[in-house]
CSV table of C-alpha atoms in Angstrom, one decimal:
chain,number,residue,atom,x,y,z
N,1,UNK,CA,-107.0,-32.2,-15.3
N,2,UNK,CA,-106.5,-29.2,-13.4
N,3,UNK,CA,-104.1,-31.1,-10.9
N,4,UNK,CA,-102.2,-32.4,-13.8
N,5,UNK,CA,-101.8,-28.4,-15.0
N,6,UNK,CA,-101.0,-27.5,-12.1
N,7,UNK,CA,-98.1,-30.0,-11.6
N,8,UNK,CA,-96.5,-29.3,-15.0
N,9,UNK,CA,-96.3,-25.8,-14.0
N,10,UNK,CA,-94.7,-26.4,-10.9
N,11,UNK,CA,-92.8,-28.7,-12.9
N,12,UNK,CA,-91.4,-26.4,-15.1
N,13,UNK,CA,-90.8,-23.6,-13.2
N,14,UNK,CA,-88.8,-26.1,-10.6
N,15,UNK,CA,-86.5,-26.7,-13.9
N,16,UNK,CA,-86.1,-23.2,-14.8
N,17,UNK,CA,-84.9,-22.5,-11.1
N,18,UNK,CA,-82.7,-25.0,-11.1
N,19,UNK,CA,-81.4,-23.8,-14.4
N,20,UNK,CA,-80.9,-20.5,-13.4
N,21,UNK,CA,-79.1,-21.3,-10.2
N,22,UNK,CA,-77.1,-23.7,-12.3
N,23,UNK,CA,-75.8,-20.9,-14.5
N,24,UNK,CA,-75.1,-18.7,-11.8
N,25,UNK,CA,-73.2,-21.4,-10.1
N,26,UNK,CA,-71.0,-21.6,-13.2
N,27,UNK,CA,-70.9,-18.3,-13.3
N,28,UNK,CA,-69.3,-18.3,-9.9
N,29,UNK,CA,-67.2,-20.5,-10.6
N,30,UNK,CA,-65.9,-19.3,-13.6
N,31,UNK,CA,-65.3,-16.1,-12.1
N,32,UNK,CA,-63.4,-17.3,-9.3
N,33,UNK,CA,-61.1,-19.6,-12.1
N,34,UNK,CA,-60.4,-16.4,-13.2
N,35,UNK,CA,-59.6,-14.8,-10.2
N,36,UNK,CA,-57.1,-17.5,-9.7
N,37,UNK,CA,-55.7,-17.1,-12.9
N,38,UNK,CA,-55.4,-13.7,-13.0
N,39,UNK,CA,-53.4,-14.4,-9.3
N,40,UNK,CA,-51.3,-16.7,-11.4
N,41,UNK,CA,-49.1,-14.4,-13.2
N,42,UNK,CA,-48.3,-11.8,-10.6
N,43,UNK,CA,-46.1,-11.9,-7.1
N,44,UNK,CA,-47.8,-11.5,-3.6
N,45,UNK,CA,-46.1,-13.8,-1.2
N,46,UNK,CA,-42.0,-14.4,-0.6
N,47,UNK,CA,-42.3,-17.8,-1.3
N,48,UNK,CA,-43.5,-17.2,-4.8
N,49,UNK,CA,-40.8,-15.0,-5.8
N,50,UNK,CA,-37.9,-17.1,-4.3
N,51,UNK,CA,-40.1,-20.0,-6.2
N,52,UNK,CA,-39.5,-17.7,-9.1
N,53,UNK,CA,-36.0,-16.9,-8.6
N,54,UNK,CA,-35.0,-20.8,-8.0
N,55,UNK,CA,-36.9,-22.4,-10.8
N,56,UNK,CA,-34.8,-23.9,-13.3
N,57,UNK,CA,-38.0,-24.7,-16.0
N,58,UNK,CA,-38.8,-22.5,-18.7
N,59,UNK,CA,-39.9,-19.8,-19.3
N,60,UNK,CA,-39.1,-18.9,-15.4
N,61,UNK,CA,-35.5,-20.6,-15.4
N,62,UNK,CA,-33.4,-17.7,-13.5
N,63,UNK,CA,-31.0,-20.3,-11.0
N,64,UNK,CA,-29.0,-21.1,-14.3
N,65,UNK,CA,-29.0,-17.1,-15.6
N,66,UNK,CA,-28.1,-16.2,-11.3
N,67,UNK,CA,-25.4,-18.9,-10.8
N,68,UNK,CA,-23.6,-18.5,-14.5
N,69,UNK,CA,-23.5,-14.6,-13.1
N,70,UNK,CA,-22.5,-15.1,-9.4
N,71,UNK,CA,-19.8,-17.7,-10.6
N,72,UNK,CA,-18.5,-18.0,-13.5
N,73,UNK,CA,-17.2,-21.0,-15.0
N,74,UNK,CA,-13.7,-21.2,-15.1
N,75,UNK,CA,-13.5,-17.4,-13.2
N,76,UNK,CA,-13.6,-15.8,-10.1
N,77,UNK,CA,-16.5,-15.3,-8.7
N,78,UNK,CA,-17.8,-11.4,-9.8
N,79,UNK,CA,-17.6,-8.8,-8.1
N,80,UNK,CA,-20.1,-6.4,-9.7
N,81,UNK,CA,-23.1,-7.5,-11.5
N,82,UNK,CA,-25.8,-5.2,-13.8
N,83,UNK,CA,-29.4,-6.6,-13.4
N,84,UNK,CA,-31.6,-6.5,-15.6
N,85,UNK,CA,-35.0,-7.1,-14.6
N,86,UNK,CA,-37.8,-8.3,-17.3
N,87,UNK,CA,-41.7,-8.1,-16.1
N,88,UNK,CA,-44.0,-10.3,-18.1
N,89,UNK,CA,-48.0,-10.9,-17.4
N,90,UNK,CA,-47.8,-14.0,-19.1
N,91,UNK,CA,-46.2,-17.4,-18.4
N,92,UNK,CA,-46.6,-18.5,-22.4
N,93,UNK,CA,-45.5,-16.0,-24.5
N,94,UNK,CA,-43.6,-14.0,-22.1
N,95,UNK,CA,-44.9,-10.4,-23.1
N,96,UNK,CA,-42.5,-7.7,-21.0
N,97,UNK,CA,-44.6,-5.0,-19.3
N,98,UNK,CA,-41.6,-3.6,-17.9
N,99,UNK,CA,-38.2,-3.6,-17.7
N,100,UNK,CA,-36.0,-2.2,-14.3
N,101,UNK,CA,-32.2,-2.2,-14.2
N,102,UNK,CA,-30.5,-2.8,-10.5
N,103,UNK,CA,-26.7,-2.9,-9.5
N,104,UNK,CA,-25.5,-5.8,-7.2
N,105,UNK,CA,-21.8,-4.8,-5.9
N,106,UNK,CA,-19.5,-6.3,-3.5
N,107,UNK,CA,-18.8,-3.6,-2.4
N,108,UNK,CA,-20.6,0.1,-1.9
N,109,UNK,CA,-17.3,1.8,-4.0
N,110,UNK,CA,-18.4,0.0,-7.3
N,111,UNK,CA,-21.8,1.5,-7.0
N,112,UNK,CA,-20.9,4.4,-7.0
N,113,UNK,CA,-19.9,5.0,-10.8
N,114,UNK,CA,-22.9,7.5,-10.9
N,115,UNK,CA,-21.0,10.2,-9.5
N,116,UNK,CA,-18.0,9.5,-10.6
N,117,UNK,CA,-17.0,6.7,-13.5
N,118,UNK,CA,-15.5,2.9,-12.8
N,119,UNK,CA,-12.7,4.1,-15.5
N,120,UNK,CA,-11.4,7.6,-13.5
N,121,UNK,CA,-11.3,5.3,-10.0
N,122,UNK,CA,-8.9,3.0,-11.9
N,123,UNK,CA,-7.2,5.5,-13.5
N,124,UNK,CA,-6.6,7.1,-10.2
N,125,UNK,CA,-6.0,4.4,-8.4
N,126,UNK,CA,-3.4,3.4,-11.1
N,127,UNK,CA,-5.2,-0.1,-11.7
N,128,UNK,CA,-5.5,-1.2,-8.1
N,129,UNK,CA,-9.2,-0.6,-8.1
N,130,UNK,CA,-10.6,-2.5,-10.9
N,131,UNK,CA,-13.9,-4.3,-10.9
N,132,UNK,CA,-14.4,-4.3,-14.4
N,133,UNK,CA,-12.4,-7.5,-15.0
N,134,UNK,CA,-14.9,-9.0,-12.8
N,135,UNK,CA,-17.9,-7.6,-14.2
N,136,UNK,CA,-21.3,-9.5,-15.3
N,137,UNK,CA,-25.0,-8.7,-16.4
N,138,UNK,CA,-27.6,-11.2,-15.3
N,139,UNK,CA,-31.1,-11.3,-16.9
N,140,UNK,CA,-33.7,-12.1,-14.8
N,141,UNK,CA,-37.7,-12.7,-16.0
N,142,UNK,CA,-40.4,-12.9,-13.4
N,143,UNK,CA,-44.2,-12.0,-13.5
N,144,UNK,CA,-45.6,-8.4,-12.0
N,145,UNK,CA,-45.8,-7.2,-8.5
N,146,UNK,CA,-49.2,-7.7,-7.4
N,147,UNK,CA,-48.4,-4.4,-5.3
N,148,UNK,CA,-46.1,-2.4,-7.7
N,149,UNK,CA,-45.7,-0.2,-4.8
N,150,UNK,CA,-43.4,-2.5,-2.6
N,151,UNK,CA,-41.9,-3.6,-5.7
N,152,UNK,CA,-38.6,-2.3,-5.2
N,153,UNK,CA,-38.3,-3.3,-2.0
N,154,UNK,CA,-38.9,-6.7,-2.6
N,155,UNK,CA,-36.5,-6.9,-5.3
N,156,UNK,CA,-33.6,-5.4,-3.3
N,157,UNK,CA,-34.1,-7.4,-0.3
N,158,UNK,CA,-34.5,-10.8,-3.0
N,159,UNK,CA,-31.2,-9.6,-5.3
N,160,UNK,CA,-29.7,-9.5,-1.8
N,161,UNK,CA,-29.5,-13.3,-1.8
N,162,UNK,CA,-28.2,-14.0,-5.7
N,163,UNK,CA,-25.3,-15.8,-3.8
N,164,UNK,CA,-27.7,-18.3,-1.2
N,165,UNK,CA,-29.6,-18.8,-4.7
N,166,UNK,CA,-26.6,-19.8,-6.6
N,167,UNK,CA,-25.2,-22.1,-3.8
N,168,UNK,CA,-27.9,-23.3,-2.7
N,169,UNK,CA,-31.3,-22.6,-4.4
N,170,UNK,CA,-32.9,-25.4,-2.0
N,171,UNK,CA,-32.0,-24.1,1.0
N,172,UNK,CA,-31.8,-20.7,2.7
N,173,UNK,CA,-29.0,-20.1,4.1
N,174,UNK,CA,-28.2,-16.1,4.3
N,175,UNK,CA,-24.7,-16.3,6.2
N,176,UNK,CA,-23.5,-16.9,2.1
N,177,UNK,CA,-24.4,-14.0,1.2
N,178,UNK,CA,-22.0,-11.1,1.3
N,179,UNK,CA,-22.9,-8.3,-1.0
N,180,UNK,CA,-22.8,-4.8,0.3
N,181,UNK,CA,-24.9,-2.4,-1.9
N,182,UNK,CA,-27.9,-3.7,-3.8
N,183,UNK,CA,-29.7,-0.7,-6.0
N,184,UNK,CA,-31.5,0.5,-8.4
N,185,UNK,CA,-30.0,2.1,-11.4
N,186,UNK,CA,-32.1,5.7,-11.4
N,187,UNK,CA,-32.0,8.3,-14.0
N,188,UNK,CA,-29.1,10.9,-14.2
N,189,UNK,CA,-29.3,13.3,-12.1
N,190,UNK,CA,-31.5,11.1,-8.8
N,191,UNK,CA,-30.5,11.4,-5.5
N,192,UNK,CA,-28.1,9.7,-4.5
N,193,UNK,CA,-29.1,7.3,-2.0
N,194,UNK,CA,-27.6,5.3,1.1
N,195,UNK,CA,-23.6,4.6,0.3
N,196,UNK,CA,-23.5,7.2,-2.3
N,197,UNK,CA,-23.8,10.0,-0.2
N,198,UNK,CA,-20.9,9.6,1.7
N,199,UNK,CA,-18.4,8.7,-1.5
N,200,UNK,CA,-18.5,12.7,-2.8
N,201,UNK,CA,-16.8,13.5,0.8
N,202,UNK,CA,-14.4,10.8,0.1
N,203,UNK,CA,-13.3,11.8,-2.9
N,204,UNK,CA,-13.5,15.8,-2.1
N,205,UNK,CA,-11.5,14.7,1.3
N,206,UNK,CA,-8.7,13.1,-0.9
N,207,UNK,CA,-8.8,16.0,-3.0
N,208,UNK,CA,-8.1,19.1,0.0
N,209,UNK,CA,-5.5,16.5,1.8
N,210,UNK,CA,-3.7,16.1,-2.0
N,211,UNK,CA,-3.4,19.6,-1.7
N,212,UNK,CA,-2.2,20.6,1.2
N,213,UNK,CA,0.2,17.6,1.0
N,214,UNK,CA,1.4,18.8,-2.2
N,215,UNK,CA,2.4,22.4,-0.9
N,216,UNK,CA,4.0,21.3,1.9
N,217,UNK,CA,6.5,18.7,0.0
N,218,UNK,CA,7.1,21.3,-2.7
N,219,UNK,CA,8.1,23.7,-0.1
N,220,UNK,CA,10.3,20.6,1.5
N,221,UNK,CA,11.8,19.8,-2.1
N,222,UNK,CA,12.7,24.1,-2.9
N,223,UNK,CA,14.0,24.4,0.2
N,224,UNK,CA,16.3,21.0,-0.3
N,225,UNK,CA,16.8,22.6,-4.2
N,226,UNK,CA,18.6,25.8,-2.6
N,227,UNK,CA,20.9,24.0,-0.6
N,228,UNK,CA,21.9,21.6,-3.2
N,229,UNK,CA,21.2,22.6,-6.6
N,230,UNK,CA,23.2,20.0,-7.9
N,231,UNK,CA,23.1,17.0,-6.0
N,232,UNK,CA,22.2,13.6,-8.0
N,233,UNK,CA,18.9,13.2,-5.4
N,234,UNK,CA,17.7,16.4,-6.2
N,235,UNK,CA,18.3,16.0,-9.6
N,236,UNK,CA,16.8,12.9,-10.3
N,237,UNK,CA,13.1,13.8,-8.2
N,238,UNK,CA,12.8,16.9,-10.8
N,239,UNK,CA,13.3,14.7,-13.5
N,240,UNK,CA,11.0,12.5,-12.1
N,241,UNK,CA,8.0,14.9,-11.0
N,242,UNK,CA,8.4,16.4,-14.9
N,243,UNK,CA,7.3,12.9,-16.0
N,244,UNK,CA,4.5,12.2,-13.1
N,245,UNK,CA,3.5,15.3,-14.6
N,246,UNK,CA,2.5,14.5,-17.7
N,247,UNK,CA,1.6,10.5,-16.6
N,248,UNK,CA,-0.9,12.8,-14.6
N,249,UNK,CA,-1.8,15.2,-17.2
N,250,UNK,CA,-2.7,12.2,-19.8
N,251,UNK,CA,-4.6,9.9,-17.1
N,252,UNK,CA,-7.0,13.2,-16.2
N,253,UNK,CA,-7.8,13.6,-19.7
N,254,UNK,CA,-8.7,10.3,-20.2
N,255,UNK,CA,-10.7,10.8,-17.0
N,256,UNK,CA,-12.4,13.9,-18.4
N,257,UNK,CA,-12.9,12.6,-21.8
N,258,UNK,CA,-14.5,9.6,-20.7
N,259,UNK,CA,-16.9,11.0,-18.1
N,260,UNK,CA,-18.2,13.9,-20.4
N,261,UNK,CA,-19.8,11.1,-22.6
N,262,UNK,CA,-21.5,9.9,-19.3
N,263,UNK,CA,-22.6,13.3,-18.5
N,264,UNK,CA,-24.4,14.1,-14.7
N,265,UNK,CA,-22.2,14.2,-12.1
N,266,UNK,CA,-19.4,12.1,-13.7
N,267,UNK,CA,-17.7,15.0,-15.2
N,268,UNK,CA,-17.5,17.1,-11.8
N,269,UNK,CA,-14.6,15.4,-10.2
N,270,UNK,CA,-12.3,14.7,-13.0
N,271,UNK,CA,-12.6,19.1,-14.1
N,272,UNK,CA,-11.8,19.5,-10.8
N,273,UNK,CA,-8.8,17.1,-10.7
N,274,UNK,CA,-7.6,18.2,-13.9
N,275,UNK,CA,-8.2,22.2,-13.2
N,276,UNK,CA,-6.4,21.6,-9.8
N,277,UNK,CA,-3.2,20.3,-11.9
N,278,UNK,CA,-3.3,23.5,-13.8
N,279,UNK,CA,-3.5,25.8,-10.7
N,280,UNK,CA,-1.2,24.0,-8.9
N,281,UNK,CA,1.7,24.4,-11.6
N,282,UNK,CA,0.6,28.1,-11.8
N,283,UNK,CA,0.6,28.6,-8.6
N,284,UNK,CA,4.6,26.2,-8.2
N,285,UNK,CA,5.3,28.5,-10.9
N,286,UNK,CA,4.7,32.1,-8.6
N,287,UNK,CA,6.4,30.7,-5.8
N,288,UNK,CA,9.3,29.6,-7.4
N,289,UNK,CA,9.7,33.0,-8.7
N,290,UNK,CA,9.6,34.5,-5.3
N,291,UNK,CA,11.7,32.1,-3.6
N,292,UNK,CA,14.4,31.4,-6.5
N,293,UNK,CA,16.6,33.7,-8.5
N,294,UNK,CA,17.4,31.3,-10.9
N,295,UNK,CA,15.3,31.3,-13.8
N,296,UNK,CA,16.3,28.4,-15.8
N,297,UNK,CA,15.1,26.2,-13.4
N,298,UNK,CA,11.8,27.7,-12.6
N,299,UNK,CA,9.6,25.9,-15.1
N,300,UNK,CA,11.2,22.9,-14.5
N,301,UNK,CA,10.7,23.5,-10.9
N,302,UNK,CA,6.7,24.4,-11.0
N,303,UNK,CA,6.1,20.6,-12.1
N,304,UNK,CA,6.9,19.6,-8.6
N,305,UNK,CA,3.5,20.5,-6.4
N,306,UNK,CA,1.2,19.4,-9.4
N,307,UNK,CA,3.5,16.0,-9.2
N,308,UNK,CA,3.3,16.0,-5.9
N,309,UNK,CA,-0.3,16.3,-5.7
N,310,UNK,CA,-0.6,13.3,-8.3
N,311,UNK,CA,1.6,11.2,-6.3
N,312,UNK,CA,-0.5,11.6,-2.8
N,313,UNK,CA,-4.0,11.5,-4.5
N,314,UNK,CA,-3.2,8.2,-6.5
N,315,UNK,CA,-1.6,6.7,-3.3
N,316,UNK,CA,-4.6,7.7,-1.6
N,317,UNK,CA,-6.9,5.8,-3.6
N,318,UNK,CA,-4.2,2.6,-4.0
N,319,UNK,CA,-4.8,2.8,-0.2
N,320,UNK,CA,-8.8,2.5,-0.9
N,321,UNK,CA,-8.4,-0.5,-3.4
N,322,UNK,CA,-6.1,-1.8,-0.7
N,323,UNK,CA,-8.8,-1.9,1.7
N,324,UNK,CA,-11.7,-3.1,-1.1
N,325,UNK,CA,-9.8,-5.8,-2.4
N,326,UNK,CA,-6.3,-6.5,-1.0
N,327,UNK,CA,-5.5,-9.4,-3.1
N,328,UNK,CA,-5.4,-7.8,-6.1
N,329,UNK,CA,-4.3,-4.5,-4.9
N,330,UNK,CA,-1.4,-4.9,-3.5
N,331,UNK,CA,0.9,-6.7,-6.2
N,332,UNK,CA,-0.6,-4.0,-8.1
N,333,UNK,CA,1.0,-1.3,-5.7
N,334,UNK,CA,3.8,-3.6,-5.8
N,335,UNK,CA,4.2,-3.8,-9.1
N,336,UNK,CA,4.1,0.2,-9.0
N,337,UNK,CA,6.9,0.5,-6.7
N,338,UNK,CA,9.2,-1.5,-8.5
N,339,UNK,CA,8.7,-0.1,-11.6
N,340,UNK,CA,9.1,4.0,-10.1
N,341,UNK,CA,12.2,2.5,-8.2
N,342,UNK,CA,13.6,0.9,-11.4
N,343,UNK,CA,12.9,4.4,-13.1
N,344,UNK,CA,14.4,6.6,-10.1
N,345,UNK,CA,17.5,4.6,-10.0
N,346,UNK,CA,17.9,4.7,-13.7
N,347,UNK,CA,17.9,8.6,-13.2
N,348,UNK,CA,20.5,8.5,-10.8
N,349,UNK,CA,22.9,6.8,-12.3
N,350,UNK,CA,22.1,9.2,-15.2
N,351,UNK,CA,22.9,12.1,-13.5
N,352,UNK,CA,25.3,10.9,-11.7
N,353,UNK,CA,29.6,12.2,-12.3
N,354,UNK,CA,31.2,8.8,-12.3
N,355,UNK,CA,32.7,7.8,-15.1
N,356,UNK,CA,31.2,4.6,-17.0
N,357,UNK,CA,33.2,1.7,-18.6
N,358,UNK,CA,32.1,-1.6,-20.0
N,359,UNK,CA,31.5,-3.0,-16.7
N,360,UNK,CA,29.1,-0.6,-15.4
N,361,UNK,CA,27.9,-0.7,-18.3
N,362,UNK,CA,26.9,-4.5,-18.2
N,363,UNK,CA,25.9,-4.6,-14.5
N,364,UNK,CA,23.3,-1.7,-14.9
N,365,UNK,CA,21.7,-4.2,-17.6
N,366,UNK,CA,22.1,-7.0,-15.5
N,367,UNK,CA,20.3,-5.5,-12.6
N,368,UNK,CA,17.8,-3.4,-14.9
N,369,UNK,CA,17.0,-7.5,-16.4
N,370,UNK,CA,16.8,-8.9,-12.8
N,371,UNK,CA,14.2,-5.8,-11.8
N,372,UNK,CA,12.2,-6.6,-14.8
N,373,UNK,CA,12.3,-10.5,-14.2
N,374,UNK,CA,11.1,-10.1,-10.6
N,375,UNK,CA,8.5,-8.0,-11.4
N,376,UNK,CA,7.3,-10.6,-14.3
N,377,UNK,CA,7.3,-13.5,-12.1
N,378,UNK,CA,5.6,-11.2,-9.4
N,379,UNK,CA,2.6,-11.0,-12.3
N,380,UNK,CA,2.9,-14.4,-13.3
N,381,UNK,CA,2.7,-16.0,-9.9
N,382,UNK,CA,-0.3,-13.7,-8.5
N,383,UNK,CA,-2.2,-14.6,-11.7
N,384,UNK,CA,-1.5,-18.3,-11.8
N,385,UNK,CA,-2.4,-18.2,-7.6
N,386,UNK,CA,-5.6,-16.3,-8.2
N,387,UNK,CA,-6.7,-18.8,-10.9
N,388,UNK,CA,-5.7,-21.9,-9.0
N,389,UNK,CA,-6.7,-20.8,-5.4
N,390,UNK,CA,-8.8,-19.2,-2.8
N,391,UNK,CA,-9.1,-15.5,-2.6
N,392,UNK,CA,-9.0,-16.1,1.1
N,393,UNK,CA,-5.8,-18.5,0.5
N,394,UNK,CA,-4.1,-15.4,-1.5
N,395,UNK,CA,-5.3,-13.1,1.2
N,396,UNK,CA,-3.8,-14.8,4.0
N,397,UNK,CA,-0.4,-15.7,2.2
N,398,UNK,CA,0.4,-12.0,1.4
N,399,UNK,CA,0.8,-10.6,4.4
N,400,UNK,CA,3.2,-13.4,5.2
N,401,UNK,CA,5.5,-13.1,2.0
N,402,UNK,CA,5.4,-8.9,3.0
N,403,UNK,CA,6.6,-10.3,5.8
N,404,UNK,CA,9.7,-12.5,4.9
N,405,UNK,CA,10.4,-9.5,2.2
N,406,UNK,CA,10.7,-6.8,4.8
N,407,UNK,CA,12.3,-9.1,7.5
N,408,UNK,CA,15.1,-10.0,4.7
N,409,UNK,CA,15.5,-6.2,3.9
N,410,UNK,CA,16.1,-4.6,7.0
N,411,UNK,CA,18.3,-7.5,8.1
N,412,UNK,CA,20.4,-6.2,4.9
N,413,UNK,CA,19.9,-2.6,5.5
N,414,UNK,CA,21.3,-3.4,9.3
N,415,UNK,CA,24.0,-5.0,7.6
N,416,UNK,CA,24.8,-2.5,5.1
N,417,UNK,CA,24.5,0.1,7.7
N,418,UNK,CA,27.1,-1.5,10.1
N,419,UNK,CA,29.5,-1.4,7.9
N,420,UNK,CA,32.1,1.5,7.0
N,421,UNK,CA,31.8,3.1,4.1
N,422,UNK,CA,34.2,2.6,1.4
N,423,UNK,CA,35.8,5.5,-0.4
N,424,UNK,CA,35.3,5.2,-4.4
């Protein structure tokens, strides 16, 4: 009897050990299931946020959002994009945790609208800087960093590759990617970082040289006024500053206007601009009343260094979106050239003495259509090409049409200039 007691005992406690290690097995190993699933819903290694990135299944399906983005269908490909980045700590219902906005540019001059606005560069730059048209926001959802501090870091160096992703979500293959700036929107008023610092000199630089310029061609033009006051040249560039004047005047308001609703540092550059047309004509003004003792002509005269410094700070910055994207910009400089050349020659045979009759008449409208029709088919054809074609096909066809244009005009010129001049 006793060694049947003492069996059950052993018995039983041999089932309550086995019990106990049994829950703390399960324990464990419940534990450890949520470990895993905690590790689930938050980013530690590359491959799990290019995984992210690439997957095309709900609720994690960024390639489509990335691709429509990088290219659009039936459009060029974009050229500036605004990221917006959700967080979420769940792969069911998608709860945000956080949301962080980032800028992925072509180039470093279309990140840089936080020191001075997209719509002043164009408006500066008459058009020839315009990313705008090729502007797109991309929403991207992913889980949480598992270390939030190397979060931004990650994301830069993964936003980096929206165009290997969008090619080729498979495969990596970084020689596709050519984006220059990849950042972080930051409150008004951050640091500027990397690029950004060195785009305030560039736009103070263009600024002092516009200046100097100026005064030294509206010396040029007073001195060329004196000699002859009434020559159709010199009567035709006044006109013509009075009205880059005020072209001037109304795109620097615009500027203004438009960057005070921004606020920050927006607003900096375009008070200076506009200010510096306003001392400029005061200053025109002062030294056309030294230099001149005509006074009917002095107001009129004081347009010329704010025109001039118009003139040179907007070919300045044509010469930038001539540089940033030359297929675009130059048959907008083009298209510039022949419509201030229509507009001068208008002028001059406005002030000019010859007498008019019905056939002058008629060939001035002829020639002012035929301006007009080149400069439409100029439009046409670049937007038809850049539709149908290849930027780098556009690219490399310019430079030869420039070519044969130039080639054809100085053949002419030679021609012209060989000749002897006729007596009217």
């Amino acid at each position: 009897m006793a060694i049947f007691l003492i069996g059950l005992i052993l018995l039983v406690q041999s089932d309550t050990n086995f019990a106990s290690a049994s829950r703390q097995t399960n324990f464990s190993s419940s534990g450890l299931q949520n470990q895993l699933e905690r590790n689930k819903h938050c980013l530690k290694y590359d491959y799990e946020i290019q995984d992210t990135l690439t997957s095309t299944k709900p609720p994690f399906d960024n390639y489509f959002n990335i691709s429509r983005a990088v290219y659009p269908s039936e459009e060029l490909s974009s050229k500036l994009i605004n990221i917006w980045v959700h967080f979420t700590n769940s792969s069911t219902n998608l709860t945000q945790v956080s949301l962080r906005k980032f800028i992925w540019s072509r180039s470093c001059l279309y990140v840089s609208d936080r020191y001075l606005s997209l719509l002043a560069i164009s408006l500066y730059s008459l058009g020839s800087i315009w990313p705008d048209r090729r502007q797109e926001i991309l929403h991207i959802t992913i889980p949480t960093f598992c270390n939030s501090e190397a979060s931004e870091q990650k994301l830069v160096q993964f936003l980096s590759t929206l165009e290997d992703i969008a090619v080729i979500p498979a495969q990596l293959n970084p020689a596709l990617n050519h984006v220059e700036c990849v950042m972080e929107e930051k409150p008004p008023g951050f640091e500027l970082q990397r690029a950004k610092k060195i785009f305030p000199h560039v736009c103070w630089a263009f600024w002092f040289f516009s200046i100097i310029a100026g005064y030294f061609a509206t010396v040029l033009f007073i001195q060329l006024f004196q000699e002859k006051k009434k020559d159709v040249v010199v009567s035709s560039t006044l006109t013509f500053s009075v009205t880059l004047f005020y072209v001037g005047l109304l795109f620097g308001i615009i500027a203004i206007v438009y960057s005070t609703r921004k606020g920050g540092y927006k607003m900096v550059y375009p008070f200076i601009y506009l200010s510096s047309m306003g001392l400029t004509y005061i200053l025109g003004y002062v030294y056309c009343c030294v230099s001149l003792e005509e006074k009917k002509k002095r107001w009129k005269l004081a347009h010329v260094y704010p025109s001039s410094f118009v003139m040179i700070h907007s070919i300045l910055w044509m010469m930038v979106g001539m540089i940033t994207e030359p297929y675009w910009a130059i048959p907008v400089v083009t298209l510039h050239a022949a419509a201030v050349f229509l507009f001068y020659l208008l002028l001059r045979f406005y002030y000019s003495d010859r007498d008019w009759d019905i056939r002058d008449k008629i060939n001035l409208t002829l020639l002012f259509i035929l301006l007009m029709s080149i400069i439409s088919v100029q439009v046409l054809f670049f937007l038809v090409v850049s539709h149908f074609f290849r930027e780098g096909l556009i690219f490399s066809a310019i430079p030869s049409v420039l070519i044969i244009i130039l080639g054809f005009w100085c053949k002419n010129f030679t021609h012209s200039s060989q000749e002897p001049a006729s007596s009217l």
